[in-house]
Coordinates of C-alpha atoms and ligand atoms in Angstrom, one line a residue:
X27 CA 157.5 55.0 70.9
X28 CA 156.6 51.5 72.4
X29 CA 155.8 48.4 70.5
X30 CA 152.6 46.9 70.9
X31 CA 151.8 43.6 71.7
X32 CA 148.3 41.8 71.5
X33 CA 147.1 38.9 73.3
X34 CA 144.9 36.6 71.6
X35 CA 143.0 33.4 72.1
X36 CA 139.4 32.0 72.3
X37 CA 137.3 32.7 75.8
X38 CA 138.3 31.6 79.1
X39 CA 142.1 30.3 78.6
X40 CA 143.0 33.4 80.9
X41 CA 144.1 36.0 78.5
X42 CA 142.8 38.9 80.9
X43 CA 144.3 37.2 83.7
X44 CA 147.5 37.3 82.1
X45 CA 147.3 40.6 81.0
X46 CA 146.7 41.5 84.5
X47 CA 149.9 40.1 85.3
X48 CA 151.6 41.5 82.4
X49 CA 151.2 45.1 83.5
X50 CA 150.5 45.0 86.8
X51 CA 153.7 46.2 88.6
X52 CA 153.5 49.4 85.7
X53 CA 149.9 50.1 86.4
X54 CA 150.2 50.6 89.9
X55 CA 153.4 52.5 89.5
X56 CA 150.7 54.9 87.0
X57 CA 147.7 54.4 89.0
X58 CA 149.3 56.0 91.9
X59 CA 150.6 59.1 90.4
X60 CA 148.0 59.8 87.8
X61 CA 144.6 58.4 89.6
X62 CA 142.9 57.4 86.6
X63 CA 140.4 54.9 85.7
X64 CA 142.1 52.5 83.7
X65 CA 141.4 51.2 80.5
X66 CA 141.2 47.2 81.5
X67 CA 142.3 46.1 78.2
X68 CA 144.9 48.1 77.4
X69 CA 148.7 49.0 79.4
X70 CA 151.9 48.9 79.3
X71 CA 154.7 46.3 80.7
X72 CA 157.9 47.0 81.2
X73 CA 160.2 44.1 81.2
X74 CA 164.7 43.7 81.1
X75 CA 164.1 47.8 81.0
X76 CA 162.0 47.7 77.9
X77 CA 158.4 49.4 77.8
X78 CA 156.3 47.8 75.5
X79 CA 152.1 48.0 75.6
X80 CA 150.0 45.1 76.0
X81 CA 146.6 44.5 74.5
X82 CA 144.0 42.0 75.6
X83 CA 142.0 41.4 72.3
X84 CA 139.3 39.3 74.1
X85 CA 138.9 42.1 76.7
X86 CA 137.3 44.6 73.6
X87 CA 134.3 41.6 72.5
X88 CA 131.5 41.9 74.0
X89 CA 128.8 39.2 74.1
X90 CA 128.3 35.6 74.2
X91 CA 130.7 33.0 72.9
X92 CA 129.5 32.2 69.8
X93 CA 129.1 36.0 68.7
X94 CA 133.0 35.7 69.6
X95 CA 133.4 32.7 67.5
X96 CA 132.1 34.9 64.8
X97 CA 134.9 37.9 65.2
X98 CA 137.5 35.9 66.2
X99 CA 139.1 35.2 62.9
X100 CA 138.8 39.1 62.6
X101 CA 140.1 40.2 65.5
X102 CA 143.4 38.3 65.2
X103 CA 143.7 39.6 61.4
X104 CA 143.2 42.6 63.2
X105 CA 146.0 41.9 66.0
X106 CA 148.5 40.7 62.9
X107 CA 148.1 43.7 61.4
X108 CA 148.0 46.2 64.6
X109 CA 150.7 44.7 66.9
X110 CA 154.5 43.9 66.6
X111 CA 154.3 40.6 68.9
X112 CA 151.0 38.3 69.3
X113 CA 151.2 36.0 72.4
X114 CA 148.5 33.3 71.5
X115 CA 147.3 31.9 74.7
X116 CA 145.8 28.7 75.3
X117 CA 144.5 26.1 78.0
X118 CA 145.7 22.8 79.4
X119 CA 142.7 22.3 81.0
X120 CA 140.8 21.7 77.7
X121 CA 143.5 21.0 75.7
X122 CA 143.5 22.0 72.1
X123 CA 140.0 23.3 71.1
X124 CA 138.7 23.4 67.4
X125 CA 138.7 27.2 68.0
X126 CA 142.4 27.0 68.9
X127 CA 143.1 24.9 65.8
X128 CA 141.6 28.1 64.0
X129 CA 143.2 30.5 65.1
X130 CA 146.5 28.5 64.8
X131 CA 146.4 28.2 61.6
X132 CA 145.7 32.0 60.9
X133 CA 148.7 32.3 62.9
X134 CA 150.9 29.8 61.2
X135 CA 150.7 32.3 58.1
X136 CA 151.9 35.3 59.6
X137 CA 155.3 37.1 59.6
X138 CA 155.0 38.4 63.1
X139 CA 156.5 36.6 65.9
X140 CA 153.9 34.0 67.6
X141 CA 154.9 33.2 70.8
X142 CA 152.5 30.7 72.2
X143 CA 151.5 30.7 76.1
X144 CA 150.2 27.2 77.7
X145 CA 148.4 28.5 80.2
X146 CA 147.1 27.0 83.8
X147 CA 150.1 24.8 84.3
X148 CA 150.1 25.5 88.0
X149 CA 151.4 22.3 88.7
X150 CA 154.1 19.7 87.6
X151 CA 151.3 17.1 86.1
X152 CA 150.5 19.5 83.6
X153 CA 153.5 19.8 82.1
X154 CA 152.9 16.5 79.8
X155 CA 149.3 17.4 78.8
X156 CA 151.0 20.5 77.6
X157 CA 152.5 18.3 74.8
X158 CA 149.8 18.0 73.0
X159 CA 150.0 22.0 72.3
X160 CA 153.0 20.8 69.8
X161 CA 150.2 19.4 67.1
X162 CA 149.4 23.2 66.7
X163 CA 152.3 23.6 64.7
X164 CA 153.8 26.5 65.9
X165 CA 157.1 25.1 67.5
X166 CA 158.4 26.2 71.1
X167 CA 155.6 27.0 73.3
X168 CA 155.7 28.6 77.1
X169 CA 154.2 26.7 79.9
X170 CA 152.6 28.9 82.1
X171 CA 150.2 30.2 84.5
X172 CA 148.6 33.5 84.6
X173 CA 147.3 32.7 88.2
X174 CA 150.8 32.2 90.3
X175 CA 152.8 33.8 87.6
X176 CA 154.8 30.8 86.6
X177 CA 156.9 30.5 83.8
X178 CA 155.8 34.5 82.6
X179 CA 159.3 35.5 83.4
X180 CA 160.3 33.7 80.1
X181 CA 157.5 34.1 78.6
X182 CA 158.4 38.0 79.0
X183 CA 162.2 37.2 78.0
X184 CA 160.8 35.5 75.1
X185 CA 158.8 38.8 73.7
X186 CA 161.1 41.4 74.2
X187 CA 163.8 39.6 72.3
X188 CA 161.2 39.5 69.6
X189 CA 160.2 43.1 69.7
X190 CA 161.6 45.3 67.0
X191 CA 164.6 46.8 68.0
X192 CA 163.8 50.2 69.5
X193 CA 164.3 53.5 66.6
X194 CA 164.8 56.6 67.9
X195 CA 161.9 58.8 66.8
X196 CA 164.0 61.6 65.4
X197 CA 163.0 62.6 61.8
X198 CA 161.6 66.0 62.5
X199 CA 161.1 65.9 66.1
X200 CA 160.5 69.4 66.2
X201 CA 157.9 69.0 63.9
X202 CA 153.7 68.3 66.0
X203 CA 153.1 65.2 65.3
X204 CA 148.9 64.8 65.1
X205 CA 147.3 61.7 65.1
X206 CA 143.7 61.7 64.0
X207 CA 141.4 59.3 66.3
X208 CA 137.6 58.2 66.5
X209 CA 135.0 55.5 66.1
X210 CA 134.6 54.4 62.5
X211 CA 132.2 57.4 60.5
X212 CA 133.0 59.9 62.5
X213 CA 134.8 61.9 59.7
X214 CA 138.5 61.3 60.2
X215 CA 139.1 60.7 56.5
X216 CA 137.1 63.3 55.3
X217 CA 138.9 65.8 57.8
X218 CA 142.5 64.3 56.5
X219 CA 141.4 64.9 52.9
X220 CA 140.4 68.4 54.1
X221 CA 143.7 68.9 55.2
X222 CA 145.7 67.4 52.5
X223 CA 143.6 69.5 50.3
X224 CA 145.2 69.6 47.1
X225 CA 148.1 67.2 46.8
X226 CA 150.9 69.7 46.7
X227 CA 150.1 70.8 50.1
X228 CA 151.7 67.2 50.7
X229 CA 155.7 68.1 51.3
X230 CA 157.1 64.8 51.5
X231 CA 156.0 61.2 52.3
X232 CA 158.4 59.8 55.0
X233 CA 158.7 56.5 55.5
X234 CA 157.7 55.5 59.2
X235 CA 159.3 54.2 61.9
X236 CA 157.4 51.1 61.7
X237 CA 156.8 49.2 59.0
X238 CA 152.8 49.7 59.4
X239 CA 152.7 53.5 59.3
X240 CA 153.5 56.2 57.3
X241 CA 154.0 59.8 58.7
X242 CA 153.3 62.3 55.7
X243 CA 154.1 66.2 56.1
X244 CA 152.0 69.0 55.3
X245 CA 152.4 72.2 55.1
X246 CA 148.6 73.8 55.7
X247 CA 147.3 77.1 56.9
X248 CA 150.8 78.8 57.6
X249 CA 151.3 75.2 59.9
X250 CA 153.6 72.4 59.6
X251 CA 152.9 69.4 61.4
X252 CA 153.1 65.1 60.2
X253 CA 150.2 63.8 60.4
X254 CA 150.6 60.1 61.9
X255 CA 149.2 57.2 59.9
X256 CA 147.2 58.7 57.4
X257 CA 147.5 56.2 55.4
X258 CA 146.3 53.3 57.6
X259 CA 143.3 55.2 58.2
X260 CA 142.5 56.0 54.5
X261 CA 143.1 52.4 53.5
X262 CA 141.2 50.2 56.5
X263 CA 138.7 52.4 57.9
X264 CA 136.0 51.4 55.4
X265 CA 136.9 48.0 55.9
X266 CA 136.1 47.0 59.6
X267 CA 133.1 47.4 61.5
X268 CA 131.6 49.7 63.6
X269 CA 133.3 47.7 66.6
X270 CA 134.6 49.5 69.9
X271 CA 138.0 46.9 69.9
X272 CA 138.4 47.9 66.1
X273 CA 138.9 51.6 66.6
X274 CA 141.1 51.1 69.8
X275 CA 143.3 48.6 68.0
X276 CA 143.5 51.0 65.3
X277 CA 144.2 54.3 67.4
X278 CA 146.5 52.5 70.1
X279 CA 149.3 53.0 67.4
X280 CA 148.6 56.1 65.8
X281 CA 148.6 57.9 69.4
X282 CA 151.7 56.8 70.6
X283 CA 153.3 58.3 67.9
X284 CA 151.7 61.3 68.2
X285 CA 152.1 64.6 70.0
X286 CA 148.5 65.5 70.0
X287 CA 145.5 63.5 69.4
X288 CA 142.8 64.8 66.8
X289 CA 139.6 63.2 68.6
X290 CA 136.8 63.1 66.0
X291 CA 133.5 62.4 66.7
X292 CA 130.3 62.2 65.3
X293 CA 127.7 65.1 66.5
X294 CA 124.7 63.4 66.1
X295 CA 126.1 60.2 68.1
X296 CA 127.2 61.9 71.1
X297 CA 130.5 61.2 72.9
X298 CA 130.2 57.5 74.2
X299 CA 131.7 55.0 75.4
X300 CA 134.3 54.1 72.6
X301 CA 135.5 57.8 72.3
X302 CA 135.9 57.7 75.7
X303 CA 138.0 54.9 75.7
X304 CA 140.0 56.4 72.9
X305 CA 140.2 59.7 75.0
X306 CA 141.7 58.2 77.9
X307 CA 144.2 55.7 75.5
X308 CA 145.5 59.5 74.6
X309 CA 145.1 60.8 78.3
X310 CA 147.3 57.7 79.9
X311 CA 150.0 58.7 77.0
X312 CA 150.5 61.6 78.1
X313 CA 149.2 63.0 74.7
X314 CA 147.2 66.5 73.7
X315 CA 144.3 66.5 73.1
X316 CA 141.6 68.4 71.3
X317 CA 138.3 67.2 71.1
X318 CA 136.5 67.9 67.6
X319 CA 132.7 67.5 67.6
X320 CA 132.2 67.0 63.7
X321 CA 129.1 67.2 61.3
X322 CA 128.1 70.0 63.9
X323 CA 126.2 71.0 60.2
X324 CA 123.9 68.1 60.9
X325 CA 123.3 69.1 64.7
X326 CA 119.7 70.7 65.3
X327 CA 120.9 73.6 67.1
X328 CA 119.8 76.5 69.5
X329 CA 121.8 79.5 70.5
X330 CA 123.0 77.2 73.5
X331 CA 124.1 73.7 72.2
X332 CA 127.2 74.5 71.3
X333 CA 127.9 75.3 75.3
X334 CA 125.5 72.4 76.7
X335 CA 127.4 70.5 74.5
X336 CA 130.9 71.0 75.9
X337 CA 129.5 70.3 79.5
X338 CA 128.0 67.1 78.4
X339 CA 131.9 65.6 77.3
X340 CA 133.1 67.8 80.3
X341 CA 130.7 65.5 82.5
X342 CA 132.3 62.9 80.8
X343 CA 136.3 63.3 80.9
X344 CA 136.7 64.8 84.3
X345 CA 138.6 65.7 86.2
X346 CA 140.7 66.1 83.2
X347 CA 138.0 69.0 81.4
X348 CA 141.1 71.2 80.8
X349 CA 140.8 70.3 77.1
X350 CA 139.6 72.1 73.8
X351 CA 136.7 71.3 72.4
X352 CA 135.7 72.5 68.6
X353 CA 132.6 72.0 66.5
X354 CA 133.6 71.3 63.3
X355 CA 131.8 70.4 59.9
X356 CA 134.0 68.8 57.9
X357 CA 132.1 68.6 54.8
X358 CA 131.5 72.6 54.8
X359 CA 135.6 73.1 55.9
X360 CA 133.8 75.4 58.8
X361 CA 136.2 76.0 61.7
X362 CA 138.9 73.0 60.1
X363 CA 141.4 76.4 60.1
X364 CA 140.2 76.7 64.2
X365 CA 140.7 73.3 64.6
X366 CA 144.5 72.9 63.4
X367 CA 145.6 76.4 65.0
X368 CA 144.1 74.7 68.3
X369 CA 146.2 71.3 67.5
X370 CA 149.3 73.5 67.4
X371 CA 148.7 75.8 70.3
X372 CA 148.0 72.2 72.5
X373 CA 151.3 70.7 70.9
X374 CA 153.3 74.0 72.2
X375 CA 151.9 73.7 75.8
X376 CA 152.6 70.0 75.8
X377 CA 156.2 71.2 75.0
X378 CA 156.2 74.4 77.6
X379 CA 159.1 74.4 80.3
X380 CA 158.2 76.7 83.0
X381 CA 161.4 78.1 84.8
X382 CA 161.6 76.7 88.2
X383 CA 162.3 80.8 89.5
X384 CA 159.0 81.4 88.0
X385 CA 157.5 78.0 89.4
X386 CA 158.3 78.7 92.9
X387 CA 157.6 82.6 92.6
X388 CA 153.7 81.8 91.9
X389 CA 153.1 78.3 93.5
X390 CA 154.6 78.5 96.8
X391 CA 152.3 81.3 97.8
X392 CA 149.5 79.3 97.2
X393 CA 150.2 76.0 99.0
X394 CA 151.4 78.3 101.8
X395 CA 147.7 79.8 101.7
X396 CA 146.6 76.4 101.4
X397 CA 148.6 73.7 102.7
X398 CA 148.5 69.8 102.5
X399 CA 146.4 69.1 105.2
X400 CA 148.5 68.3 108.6
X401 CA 148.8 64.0 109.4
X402 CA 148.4 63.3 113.6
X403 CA 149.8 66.5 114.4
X404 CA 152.3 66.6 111.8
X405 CA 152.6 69.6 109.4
X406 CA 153.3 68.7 105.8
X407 CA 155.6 71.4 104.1
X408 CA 156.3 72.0 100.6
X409 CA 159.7 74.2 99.9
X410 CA 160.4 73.9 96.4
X411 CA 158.9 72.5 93.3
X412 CA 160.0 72.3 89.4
X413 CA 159.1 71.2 86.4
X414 CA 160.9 67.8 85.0
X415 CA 162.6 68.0 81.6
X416 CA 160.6 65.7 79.7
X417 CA 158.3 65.4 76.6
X418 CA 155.5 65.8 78.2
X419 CA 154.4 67.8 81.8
X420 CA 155.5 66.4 85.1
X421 CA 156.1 68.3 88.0
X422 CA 157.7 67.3 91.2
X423 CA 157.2 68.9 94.7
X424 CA 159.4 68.5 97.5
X425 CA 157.6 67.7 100.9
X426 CA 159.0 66.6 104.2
X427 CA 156.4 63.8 104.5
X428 CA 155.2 62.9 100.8
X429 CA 153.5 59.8 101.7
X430 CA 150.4 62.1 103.5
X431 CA 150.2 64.0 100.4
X432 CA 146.8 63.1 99.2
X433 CA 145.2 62.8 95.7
X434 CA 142.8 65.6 96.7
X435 CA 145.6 67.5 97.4
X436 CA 147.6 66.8 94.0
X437 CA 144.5 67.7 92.3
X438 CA 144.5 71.3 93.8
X439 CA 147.9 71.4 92.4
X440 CA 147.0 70.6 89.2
X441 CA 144.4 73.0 89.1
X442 CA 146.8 75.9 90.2
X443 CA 149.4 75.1 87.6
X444 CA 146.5 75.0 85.0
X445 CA 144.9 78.2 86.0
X446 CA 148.5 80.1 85.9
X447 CA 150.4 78.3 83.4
X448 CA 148.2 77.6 79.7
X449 CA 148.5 73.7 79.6
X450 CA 145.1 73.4 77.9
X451 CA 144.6 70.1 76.7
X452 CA 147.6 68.6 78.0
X453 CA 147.8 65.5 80.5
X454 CA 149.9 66.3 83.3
X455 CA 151.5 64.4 86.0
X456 CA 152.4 65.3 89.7
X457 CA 154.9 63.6 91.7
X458 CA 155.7 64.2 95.5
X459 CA 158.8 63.4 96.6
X460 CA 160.8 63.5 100.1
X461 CA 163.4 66.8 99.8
Ligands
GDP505 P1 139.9 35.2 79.2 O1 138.4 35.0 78.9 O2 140.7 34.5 78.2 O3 140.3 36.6 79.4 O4 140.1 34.4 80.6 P2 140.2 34.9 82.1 O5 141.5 35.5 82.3 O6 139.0 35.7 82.4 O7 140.2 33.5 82.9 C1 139.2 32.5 82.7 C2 139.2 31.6 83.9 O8 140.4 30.9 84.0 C3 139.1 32.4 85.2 O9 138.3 31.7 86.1 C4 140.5 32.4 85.7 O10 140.6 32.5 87.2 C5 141.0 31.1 85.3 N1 142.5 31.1 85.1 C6 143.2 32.1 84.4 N2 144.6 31.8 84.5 C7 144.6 30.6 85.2 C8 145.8 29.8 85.7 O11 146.9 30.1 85.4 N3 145.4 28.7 86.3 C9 144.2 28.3 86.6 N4 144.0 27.2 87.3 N5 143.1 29.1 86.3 C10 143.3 30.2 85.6
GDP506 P1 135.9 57.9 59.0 O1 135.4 56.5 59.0 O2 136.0 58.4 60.4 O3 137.1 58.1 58.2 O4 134.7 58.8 58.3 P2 134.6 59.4 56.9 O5 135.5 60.6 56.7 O6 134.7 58.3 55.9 O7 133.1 60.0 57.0 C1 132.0 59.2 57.2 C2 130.8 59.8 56.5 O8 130.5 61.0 57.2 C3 131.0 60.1 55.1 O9 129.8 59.8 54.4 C4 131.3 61.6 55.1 O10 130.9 62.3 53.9 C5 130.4 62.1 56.2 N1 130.9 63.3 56.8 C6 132.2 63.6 57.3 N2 132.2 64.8 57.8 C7 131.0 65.4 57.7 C8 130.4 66.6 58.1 O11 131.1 67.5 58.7 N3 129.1 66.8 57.9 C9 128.3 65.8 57.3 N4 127.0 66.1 57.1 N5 128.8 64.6 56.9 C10 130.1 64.4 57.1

């Protein structure tokens, strides 16, 4: 499980430039094998061997300044409570800003470590108007600049010896691990009191491995799984807003704990954009996922909408459609039974291990029938392939010349291993590599 770190500050210091920066040499690395859009607010960094994930809070508000003005006391309440490390970033350029002096001040109060960024010092001059940064009263701060990359080494020293120290996540790893997602309303409380049921369905309440959430264990339907962060969700989700950065902030931790993601969403509001960016927060995890369309009681409904429906999210999430999608309603318990048996049966392909014997035996045929298309006369051959052991699906194929293997072509592989092994609603990753 990877900490979480949020970076705040009013508009235009350079907070997305620096989160650019931040997980640059990591999203490429993913970018390349996975091909996916990526969320532009949200990735992970990896720094001194530590993988941490990196939030730009500013990226998620949308709209003028002064409608930020308004949410920005909110948003870093939200980042205190969401994140392990805030890096408040700031500008030399305009010196301290009465919006700065705000949000300072909320920071001065917390327990979390602050670290606080100076940023634009791209040259030596601006290392004594950076002084100034001191009357904000929160001690050391990092000269730095997001453009050239100045000073972000120790910046980056600075926050990984103030992440929590890393736990292993063993209390009943063999236990699924769901995490229940979606926008505000959609129904994820009512689905978690439908699970809990009665209270003795509740087996024990574990402590987590963050301070910040709490994993309880149920045993439900003949099923036993933890769900992840109940609690938070029970406790805030009336709270906040209806506001896309609200229910990302809120999920980012609750799926990287998780084994599968519970995706809730509201029938009558369509799929949009914020569960899509809540979808592909699971999908760059490497999480399950199943998709639940709830209130389906409040749908107006033909013989068809159930199936027109599903091609509508289909549209939506490809090319990873390889994932389950139930209607649910909630409030009349119809299909909740469906739902969890699906949760469990995503959780134990997510865990499958295909033996290489059986690997080879069905996908060699098929790239012989079919092989990566030849480079200025040269013929690309695959011999061998096998599944990694890992928590999650990743396959490796072995290719004389793996840098003319195409995403087109990984693609086709993907789709053969999902058509003859069930990893439905499973992310997976392919990697070529030289034999
Ligand atoms: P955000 O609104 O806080 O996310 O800010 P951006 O990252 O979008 O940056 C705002 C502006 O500041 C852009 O024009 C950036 O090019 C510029 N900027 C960001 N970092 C630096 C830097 O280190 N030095 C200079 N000179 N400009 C920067
Ligand atoms: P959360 O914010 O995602 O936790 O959503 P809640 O569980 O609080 O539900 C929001 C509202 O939707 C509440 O008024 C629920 O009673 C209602 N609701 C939840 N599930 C259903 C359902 O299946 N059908 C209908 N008609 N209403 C539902």
């Amino acid at each position: 499980m990877s900490a979480i770190v949020a970076i705040v500050g009013r508009p235009n210091v350079g907070k997305s430039t620096l989160f650019n920066r931040l997980i640059q040499r990591r999203e490429a690395i993913v970018d390349a094998v996975s091909g996916v859009t990526r969320d532009r607010h949200y990735g992970k960094s990896e720094w001194n061997g530590r993988i941490f994930s990196v939030i730009d809070t500013g990226g998620y508000v949308l709209g003028s300044e002064d409608i930020f003005e308004k949410e920005i006391d909110k948003q870093v309440e939200l980042a205190i409570d969401e994140s392990d490390v805030i890096i408040f970033v700031v500008d030399v350029e305009t010196g301290i800003t009465g919006m700065d002096a705000d949000v300072a001040q909320l920071l001065r109060k917390v327990k979390k470590p602050v670290l606080l960024a100076v940023n634009k010092v791209d040259a030596n001059n601006r290392i004594d108007d950076a002084y100034e940064f001191f009357n904000l009263g929160l001690g050391q701060y990092y000269n730095i600049s997001g453009i050239t990359g100045s000073g972000t080494g120790d910046l980056l020293d600075a926050v990984v010896a103030a992440l929590p120290p890393q736990v292993e996540d063993d209390n009943d790893a063999e236990l699924p691990r769901f995490a229940v997602v979606g926008r505000p309303n959609a129904g994820k409380s009512s689905l978690i009191n439908a699970l809990i049921g009665e209270e003795r369905y509740i087996v024990t309440d574990v402590a987590g491995t963050t301070r910040d959430s709490i994993d309880t264990k149920y045993n439900q339907f003949g099923f036993e799984f933890n769900l992840v962060d109940t609690a938070g969700i029970r406790r805030k989700a009336k709270v906040r807003e209806d506001l896309e950065f609200y229910s990302v902030m809120r999920s980012v931790r609750a799926i990287e704990q998780s084994d599968v993601c519970l995706l809730v969403l509201d029938a009558t509001r369509g799929f949009d954009g914020q569960d899509q960016n809540i979808f592909w927060l699971a999908q760059r995890n490497n999480k399950g996922i199943v998709i639940l369309v709830n209130k389906w009681d409040l749908y107006e409904k033909d013989t068809n909408s159930a199936k027109e429906y599903t091609q509508k999210i289909k549209e939506v999430i490809a090319p990873f459609v390889d994932v389950p999608i139930v209607f649910v309603s909630v409030k009349n318990k119809q299909r909740i039974f469906k739902a969890i048996e699906t949760a469990v049966q995503v959780y134990q392909n997510r865990s499958k291990r295909v033996p290489t014997h059986q690997f080879n035996e069905v996908m060699l045929p098929l790239i012989e029938n079919y092989p990566p298309p030849a480079n200025k006369g040269k013929y690309i051959k695959i011999k061998f392939c096998t599944q990694i052991p890992s928590p999650y699906p990743q396959f490796v194929f072995f290719c004389n010349l793996p840098q003319y293997v195409k995403d087109p072509y990984k693609r086709f592989l993907e789709n053969k291993i999902r058509e003859n092994f069930d990893f439905n609603g499973v992310p997976i990753s392919i990697f070529i590599r030289k034999k």
